[in-house]
CSV table of C-alpha atoms and ligand atoms in Angstrom, one decimal:
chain,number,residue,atom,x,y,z
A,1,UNK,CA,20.5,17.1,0.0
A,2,UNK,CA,23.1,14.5,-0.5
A,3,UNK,CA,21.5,11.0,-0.9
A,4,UNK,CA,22.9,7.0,-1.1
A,5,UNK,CA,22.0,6.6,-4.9
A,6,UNK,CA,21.8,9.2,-8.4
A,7,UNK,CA,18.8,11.7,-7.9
A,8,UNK,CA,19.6,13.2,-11.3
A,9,UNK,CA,19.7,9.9,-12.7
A,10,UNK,CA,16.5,8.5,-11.1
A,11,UNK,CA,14.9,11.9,-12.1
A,12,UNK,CA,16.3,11.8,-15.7
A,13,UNK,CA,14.4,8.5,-16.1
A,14,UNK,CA,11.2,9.6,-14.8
A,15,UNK,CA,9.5,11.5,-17.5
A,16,UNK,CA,7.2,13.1,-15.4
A,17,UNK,CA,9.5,14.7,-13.2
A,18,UNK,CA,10.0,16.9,-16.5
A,19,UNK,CA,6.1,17.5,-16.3
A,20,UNK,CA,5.0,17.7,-13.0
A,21,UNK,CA,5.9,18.2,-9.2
A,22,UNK,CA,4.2,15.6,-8.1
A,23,UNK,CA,3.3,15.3,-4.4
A,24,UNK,CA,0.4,12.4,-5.3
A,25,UNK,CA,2.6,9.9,-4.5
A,26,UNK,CA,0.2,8.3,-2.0
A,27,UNK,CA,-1.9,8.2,-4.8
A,28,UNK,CA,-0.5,7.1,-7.8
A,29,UNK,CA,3.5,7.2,-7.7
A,30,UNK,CA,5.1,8.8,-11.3
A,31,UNK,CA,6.3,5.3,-12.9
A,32,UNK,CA,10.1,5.2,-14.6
A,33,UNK,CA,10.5,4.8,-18.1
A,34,UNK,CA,11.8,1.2,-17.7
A,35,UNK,CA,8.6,0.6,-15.8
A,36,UNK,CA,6.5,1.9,-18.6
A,37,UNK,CA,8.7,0.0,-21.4
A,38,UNK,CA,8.0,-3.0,-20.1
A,39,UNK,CA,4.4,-2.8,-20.1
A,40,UNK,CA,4.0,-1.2,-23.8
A,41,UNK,CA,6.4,-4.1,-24.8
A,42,UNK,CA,4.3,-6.7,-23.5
A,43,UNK,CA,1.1,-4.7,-24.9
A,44,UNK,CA,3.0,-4.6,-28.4
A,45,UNK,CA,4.1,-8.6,-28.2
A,46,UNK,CA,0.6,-9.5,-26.9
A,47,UNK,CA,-1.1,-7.2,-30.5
A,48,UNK,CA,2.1,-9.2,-32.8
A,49,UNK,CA,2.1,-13.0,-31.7
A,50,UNK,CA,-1.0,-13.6,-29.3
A,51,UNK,CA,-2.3,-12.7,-25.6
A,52,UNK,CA,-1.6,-16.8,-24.5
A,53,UNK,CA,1.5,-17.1,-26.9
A,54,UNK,CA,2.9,-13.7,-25.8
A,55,UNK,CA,2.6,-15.1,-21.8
A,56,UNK,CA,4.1,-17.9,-22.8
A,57,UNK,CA,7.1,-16.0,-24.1
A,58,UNK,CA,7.4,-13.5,-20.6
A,59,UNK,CA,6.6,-16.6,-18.1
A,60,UNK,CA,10.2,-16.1,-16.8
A,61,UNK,CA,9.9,-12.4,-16.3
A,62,UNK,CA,6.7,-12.8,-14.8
A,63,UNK,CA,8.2,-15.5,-12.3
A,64,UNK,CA,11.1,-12.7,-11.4
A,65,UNK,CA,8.3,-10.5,-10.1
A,66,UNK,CA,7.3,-13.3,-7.5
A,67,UNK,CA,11.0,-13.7,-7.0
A,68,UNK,CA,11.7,-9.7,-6.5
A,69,UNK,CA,8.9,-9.0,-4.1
A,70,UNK,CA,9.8,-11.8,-2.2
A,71,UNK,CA,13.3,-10.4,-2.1
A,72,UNK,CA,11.7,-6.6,-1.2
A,73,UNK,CA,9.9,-8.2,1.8
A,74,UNK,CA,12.3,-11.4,2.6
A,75,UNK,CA,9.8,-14.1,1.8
A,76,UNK,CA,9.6,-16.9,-0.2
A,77,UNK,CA,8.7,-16.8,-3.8
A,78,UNK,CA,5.7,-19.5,-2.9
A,79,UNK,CA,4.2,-16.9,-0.4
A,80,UNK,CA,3.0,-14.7,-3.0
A,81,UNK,CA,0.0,-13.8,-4.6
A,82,UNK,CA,-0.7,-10.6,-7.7
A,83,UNK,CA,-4.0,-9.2,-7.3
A,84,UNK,CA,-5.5,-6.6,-9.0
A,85,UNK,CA,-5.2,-4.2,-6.4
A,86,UNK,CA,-4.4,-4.4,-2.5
A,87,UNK,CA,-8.2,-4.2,-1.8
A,88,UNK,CA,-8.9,-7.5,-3.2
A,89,UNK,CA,-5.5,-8.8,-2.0
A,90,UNK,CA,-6.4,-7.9,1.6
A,91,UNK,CA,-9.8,-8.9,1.1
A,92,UNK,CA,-8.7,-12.5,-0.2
A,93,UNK,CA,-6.7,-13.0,3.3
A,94,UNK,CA,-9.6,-11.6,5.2
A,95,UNK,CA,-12.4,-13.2,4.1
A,96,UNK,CA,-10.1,-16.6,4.3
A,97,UNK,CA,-10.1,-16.3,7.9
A,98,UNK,CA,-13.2,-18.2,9.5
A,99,UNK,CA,-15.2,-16.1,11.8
A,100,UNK,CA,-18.3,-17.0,13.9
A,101,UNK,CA,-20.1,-14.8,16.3
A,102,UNK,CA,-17.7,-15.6,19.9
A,103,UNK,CA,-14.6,-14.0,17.5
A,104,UNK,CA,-13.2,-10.8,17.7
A,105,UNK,CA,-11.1,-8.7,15.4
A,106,UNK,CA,-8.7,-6.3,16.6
A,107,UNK,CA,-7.7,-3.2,14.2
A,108,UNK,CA,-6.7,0.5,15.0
A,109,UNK,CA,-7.7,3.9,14.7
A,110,UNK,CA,-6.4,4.2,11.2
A,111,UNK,CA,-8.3,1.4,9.6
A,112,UNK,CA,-8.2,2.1,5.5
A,113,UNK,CA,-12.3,2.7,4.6
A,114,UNK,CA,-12.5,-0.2,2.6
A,115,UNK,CA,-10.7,-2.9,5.4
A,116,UNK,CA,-13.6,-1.4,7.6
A,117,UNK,CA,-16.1,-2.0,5.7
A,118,UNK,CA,-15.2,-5.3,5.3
A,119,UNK,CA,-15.1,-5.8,8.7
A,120,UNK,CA,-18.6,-3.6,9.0
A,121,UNK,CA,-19.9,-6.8,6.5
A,122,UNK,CA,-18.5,-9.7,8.1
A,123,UNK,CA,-19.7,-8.7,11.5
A,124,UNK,CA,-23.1,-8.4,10.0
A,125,UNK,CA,-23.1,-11.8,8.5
A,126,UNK,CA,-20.9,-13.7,11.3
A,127,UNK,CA,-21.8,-11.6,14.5
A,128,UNK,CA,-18.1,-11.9,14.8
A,129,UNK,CA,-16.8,-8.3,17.0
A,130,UNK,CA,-14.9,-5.8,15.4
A,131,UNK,CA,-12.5,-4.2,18.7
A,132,UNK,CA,-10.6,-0.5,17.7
A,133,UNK,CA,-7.7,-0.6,19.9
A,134,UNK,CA,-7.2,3.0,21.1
A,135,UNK,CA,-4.2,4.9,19.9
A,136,UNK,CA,-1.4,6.8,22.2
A,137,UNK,CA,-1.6,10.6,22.0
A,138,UNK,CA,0.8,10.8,18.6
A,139,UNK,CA,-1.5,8.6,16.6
A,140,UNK,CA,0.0,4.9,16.9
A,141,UNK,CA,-1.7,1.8,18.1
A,142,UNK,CA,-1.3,1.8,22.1
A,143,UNK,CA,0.9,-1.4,22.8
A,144,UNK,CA,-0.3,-1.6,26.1
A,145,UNK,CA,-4.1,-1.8,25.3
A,146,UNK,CA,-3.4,-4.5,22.8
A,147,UNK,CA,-1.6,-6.6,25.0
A,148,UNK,CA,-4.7,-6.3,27.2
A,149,UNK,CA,-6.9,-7.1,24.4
A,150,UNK,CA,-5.3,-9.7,23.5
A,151,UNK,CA,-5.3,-11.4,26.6
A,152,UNK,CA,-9.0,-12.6,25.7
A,153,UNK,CA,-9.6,-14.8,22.7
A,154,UNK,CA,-8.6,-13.5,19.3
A,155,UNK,CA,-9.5,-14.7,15.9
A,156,UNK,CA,-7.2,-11.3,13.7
A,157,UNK,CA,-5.4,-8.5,14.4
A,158,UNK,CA,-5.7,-6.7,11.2
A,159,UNK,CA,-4.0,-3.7,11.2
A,160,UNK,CA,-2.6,-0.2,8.4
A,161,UNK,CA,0.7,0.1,8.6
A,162,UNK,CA,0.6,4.0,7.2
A,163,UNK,CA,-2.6,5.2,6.7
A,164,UNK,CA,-4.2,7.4,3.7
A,165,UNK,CA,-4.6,10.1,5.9
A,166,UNK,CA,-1.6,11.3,7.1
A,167,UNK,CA,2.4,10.4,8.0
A,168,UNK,CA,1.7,7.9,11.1
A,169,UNK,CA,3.7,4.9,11.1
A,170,UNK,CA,2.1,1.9,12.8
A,171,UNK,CA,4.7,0.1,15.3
A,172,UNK,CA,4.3,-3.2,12.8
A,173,UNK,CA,6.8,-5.4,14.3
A,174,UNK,CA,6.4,-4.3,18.5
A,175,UNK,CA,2.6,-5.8,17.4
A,176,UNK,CA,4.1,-8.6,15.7
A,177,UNK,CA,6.1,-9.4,18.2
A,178,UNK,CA,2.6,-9.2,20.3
A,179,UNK,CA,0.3,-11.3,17.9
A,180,UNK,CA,3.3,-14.2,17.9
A,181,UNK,CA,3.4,-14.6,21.1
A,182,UNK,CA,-0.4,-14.9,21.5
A,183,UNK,CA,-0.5,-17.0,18.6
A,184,UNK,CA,-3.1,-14.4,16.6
A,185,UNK,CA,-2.9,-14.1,12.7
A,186,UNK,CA,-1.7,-10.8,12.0
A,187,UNK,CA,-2.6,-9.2,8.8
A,188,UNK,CA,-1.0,-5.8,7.9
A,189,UNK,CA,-2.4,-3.4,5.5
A,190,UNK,CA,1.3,-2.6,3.7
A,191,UNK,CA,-0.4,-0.5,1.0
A,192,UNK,CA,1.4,3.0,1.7
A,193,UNK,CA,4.2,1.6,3.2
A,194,UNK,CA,5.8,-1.0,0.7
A,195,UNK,CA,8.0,0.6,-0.9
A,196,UNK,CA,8.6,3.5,1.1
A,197,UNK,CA,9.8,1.8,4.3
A,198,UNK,CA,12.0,-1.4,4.2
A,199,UNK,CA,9.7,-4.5,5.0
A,200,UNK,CA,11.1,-7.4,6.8
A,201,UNK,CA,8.3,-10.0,7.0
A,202,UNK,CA,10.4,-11.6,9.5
A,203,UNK,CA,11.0,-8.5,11.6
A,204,UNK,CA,7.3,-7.1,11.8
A,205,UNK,CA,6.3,-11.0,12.5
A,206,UNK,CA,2.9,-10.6,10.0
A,207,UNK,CA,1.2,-13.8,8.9
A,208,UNK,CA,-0.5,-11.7,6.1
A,209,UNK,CA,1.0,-8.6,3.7
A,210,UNK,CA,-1.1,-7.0,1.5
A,211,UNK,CA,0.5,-4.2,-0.7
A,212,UNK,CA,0.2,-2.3,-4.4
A,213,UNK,CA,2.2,-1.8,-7.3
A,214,UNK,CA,1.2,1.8,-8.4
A,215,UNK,CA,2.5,3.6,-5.0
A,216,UNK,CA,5.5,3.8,-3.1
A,217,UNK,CA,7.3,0.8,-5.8
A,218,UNK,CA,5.9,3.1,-8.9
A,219,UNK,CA,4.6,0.3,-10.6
A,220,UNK,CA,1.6,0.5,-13.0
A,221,UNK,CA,-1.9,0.6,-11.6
A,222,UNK,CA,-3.9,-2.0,-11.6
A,223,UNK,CA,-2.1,-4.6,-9.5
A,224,UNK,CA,-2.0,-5.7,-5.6
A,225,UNK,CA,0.3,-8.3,-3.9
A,226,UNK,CA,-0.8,-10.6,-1.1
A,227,UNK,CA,1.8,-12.2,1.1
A,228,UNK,CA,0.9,-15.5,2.7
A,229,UNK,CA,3.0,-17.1,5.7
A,230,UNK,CA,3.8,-20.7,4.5
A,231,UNK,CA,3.0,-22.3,7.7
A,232,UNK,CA,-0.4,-20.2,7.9
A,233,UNK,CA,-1.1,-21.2,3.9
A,234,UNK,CA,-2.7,-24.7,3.8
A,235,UNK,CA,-5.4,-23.5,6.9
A,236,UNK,CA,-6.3,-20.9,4.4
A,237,UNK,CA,-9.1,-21.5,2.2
A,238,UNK,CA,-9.4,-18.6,-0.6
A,239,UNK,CA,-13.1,-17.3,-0.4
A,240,UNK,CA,-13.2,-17.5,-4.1
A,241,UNK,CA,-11.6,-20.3,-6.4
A,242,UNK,CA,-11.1,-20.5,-10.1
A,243,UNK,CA,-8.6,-23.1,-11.8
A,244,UNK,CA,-5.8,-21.4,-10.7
A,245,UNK,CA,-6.4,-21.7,-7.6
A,246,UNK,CA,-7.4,-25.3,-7.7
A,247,UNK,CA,-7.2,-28.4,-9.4
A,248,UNK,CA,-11.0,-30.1,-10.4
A,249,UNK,CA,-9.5,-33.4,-9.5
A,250,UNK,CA,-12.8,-35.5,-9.7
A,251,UNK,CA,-16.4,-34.3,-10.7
A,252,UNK,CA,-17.2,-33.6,-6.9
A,253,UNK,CA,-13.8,-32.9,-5.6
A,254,UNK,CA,-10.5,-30.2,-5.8
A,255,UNK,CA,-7.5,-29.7,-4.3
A,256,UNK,CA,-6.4,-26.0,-4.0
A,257,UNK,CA,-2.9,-25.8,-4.8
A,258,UNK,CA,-0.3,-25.5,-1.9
A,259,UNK,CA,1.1,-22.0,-2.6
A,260,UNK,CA,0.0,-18.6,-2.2
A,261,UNK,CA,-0.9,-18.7,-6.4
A,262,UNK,CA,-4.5,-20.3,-4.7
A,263,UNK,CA,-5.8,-16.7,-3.9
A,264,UNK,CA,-5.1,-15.5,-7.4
A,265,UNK,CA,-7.6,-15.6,-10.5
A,266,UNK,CA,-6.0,-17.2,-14.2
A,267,UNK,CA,-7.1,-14.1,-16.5
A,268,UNK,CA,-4.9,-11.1,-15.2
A,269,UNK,CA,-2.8,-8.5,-17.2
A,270,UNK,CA,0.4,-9.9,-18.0
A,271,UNK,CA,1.8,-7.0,-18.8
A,272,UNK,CA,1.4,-5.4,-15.3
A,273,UNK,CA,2.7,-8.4,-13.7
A,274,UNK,CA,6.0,-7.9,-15.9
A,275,UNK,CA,6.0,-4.5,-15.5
A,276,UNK,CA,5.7,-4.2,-11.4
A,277,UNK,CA,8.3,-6.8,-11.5
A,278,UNK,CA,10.2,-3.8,-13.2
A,279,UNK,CA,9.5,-1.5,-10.5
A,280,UNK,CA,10.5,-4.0,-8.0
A,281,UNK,CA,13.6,-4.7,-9.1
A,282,UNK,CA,14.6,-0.7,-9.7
A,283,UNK,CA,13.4,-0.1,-6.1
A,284,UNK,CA,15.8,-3.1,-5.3
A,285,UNK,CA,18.7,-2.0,-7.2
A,286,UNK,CA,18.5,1.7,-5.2
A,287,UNK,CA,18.3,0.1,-2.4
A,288,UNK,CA,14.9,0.8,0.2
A,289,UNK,CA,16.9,1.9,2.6
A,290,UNK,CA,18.6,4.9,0.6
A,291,UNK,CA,15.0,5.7,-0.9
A,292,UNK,CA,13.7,5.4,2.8
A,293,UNK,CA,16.2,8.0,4.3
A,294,UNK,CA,15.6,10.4,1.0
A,295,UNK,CA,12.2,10.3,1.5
A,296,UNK,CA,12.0,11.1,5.4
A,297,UNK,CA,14.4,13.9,5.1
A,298,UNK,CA,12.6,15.7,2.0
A,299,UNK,CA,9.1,15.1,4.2
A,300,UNK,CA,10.5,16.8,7.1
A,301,UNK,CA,12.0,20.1,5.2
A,302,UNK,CA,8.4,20.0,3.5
A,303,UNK,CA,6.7,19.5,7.3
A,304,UNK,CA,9.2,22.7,8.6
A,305,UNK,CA,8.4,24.8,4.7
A,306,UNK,CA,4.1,24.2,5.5
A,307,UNK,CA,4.1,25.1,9.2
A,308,UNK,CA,5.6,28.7,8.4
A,309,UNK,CA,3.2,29.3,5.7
A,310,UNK,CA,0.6,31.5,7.3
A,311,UNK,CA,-2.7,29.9,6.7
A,312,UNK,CA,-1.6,26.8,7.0
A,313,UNK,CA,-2.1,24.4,9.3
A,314,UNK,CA,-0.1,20.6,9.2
A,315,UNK,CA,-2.8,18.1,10.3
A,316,UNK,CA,-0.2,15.8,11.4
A,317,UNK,CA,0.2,12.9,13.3
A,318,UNK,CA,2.7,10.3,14.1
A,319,UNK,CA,6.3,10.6,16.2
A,320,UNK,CA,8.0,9.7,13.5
A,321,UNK,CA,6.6,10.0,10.1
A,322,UNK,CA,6.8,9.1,7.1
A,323,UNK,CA,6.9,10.5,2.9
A,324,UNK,CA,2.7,11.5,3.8
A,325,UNK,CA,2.0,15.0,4.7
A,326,UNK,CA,-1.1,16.3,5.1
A,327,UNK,CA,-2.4,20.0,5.8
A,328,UNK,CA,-5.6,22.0,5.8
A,329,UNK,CA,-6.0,25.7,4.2
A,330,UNK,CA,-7.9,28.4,6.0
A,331,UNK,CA,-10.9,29.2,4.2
A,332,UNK,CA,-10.2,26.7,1.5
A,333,UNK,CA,-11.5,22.9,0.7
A,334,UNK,CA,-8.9,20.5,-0.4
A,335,UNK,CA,-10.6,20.1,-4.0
A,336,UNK,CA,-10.3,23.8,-4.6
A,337,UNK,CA,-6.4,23.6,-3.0
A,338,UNK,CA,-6.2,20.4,-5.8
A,339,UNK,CA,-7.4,22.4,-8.8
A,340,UNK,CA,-5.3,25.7,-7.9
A,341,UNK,CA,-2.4,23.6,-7.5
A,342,UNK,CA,-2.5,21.6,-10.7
A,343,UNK,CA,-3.0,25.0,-12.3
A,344,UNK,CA,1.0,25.5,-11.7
A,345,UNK,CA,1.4,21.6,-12.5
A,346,UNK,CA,2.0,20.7,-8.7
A,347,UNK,CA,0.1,17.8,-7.5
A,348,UNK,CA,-1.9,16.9,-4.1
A,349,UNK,CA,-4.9,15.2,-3.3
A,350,UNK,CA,-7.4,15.6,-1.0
A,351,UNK,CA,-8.4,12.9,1.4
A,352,UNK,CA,-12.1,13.2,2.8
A,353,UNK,CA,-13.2,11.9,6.2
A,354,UNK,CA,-14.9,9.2,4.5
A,355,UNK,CA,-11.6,7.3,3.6
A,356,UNK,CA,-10.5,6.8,7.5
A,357,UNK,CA,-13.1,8.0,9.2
A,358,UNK,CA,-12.1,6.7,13.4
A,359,UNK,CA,-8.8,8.4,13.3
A,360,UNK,CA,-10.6,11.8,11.6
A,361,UNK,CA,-13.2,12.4,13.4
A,362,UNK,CA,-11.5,12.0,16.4
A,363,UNK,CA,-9.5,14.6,15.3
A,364,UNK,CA,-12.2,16.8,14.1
A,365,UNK,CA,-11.2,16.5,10.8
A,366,UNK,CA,-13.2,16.7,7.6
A,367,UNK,CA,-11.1,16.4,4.9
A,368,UNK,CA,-7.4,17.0,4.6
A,369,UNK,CA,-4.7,18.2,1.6
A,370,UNK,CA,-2.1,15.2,1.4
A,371,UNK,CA,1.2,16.3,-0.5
A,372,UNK,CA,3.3,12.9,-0.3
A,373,UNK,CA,6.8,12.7,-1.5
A,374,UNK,CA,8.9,10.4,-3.2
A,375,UNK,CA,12.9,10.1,-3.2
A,376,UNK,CA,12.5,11.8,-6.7
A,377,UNK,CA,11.4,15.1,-5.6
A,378,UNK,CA,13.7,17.3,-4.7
A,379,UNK,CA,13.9,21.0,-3.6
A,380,UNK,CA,12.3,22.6,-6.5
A,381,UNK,CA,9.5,20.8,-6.5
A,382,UNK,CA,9.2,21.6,-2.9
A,383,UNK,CA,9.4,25.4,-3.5
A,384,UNK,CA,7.0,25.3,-6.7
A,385,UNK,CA,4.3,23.5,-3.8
A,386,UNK,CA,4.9,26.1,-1.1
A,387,UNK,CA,4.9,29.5,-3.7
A,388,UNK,CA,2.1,28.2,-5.0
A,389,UNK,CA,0.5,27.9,-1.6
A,390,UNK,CA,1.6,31.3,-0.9
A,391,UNK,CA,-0.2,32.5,-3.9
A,392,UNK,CA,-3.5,31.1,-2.8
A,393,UNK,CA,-3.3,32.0,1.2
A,394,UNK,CA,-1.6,36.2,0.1
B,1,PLP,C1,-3.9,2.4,3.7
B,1,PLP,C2,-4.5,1.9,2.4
B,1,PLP,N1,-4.9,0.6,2.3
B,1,PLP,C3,-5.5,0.1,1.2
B,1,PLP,C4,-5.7,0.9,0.1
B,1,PLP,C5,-6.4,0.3,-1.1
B,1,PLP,O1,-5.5,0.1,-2.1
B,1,PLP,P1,-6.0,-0.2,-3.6
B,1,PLP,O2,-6.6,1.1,-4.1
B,1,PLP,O3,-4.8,-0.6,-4.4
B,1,PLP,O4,-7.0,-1.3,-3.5
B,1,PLP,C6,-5.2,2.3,0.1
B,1,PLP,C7,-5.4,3.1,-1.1
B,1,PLP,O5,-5.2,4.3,-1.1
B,1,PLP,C8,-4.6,2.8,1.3
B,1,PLP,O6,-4.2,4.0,1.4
């Protein structure tokens, strides 16, 4: 499979392609050893001179991740927040959005668990309305029904690009385009998609991005981005402040500063934020768009390898997916598929109802097996997943 950038390479500098075929990429992507440098350096100069004294040293590299996932998504380094994880980053633009109980919010069918119970919480407490939009038969947001719903008054759209729970692509921009026109702030759950697909913030017309670091850009866990439209950011005020996020300008007063920094907290792991600059800049230097096309061909000749495994079933959705496949195993839970898996050092996870529970039920769907892949797979670790499946369904 012939590819726009140096597999072997890429592969050579991810030391757990040596370990592990690893299909939890959805999960937790396997960092490169750059990535991991970085961090332990930081660690190791934080241990030598001193936690402030050693921030004070990587300010600059820190202020290149800014400046690289602003590049990734075609903002502006201003527009970006680090969070600790893309829950809180989502939830810092959500819960900055006043709601009272004549607004409605508009999401889909693939809603990640924790967005909906946000929702679920602000509803209770605002009497604000939280409105699924129905889906078309392959799984995406029907286009149609939002442009009826959004005929009536609209406080959000709040919508997941690519959900846990399987390979469905949102149509981001077409609802963009949508929101714009209606003049709706549109916040888009980006946290399985940055990374894997190329993100134009321009293109897919969102007000509010909220992604993670540990995913698709193999960046260390623990961190989240938040991307804030400039000309939404002053009518934003964070739901929590600290003195980062705004000055104490007189005993009763404070000004929040004007950039997106005003949803982030002062304390925060410096070496992360170094680090997922890392990650962002090796994403940037393959190029997304070479990763991209990787990834969707070695998901497909995974999708056509599952559906001729007897005993298998693909639990897919989506017209044209993405690096998430998900299956179910006659006769066998996903945990127990997990564990007999990692037996032969091939790694999937299983994704209960719980975690998007509108789209699975109405698929009659209790859990499913998710094998994602990553442009650093390659064949072998593609046959090693489907002998070992063989050995468990014979
Ligand atoms: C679609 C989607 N949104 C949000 C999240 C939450 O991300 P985090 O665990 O970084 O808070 C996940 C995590 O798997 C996810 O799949």
């Amino acid at each position: 499979m012939a590819a726009g950038f140096d597999v072997a390479r890429v592969r050579r500098e991810t030391p757990g392609c040596a370990e592990v075929h690893h299909f939890n990429n959805a999960g937790a992507a396997l960092p490169s050893e750059p990535v991991v440098r970085a961090q332990v350096e930081h660690l190791e100069l934080e241990a030598r001179i001193g936690g402030y004294e050693a921030a004070r040293v990587a300010a600059p590299r820190v202020e290149r991740t800014y400046a690289a996932l602003a590049e990734l998504l075609n903002a502006q380094p201003s527009e970006i927040a680090l969070l600790e994880n893309a829950t809180r980053a989502w939830d810092m633009a959500f819960y900055s959005i006043p709601l009272s109980p004549v607004d409605r919010i508009l999401t889909s069918e693939v809603e990640y668990a924790s967005n909906y119970l946000a929702f679920l919480q602000v509803a209770r407490r605002s009497g604000a309305v939280v409105e699924v939009v129905p889906s078309v038969a392959t799984g995406e947001v029907d286009l149609d029904a939002l442009e009826r719903a959004l005929e009536r008054p609209t406080a959000l759209v709040a919508i997941t690009h690519v959900p846990t729970s399987s390979g469905l692509v949102n149509p981001a921009a077409a609802i963009g385009r949508m929101t714009r026109a209606a003049g709706v702030p549109f916040l888009l759950d980006a946290c399985q998609s940055i990374g894997q697909l190329p993100l134009d913030v321009e293109e897919l017309g969102c007000d509010l991005l909220a992604g993670t670091s540990r995913k698709y850009l193999r960046g260390p866990r623990g961190a989240g981005m938040l991307y804030v439209r400039s000309s939404l950011l002053e009518s934003l005020e964070p739901p929590l402040v600290d003195l980062r996020a705004a000055d104490w300008t007189a005993r009763d007063e404070y000004v929040l500063r004007g950039d997106a920094k005003r949803f982030e907290t002062w304390e925060a792991s410096h070496a992360i934020r170094v680090a997922l600059g890392v990650a962002v800049d090796y994403a940037l230097e393959l190029g997304v768009d070479a990763t991209w096309a990787r990834i969707q061909e070695l998901a497909a000749s995974l999708r056509e390898r599952l559906a001729e495994l007897p005993g298998v079933e693909l639990a897919e959705q989506g017209g044209a997916p993405c690096g998430i496949v998900t299956f179910v195993v006659a006769g066998r839970q996903a945990a127990e598929i997990r564990e007999r898996l990692a037996e032969r050092r091939v790694n999937v996870w299983p994704i209960p109802r719980e975690h998007s529970r509108i789209d699975m039920e109405a698929r009659g769907l209790a859990e499913v097996v998710r094998a994602s892949v990553h442009y650093y797979n390659d064949d072998g670790d593609v046959d090693a997943l489907c002998e070992a499946l063989v050995g468990l369904t014979a």
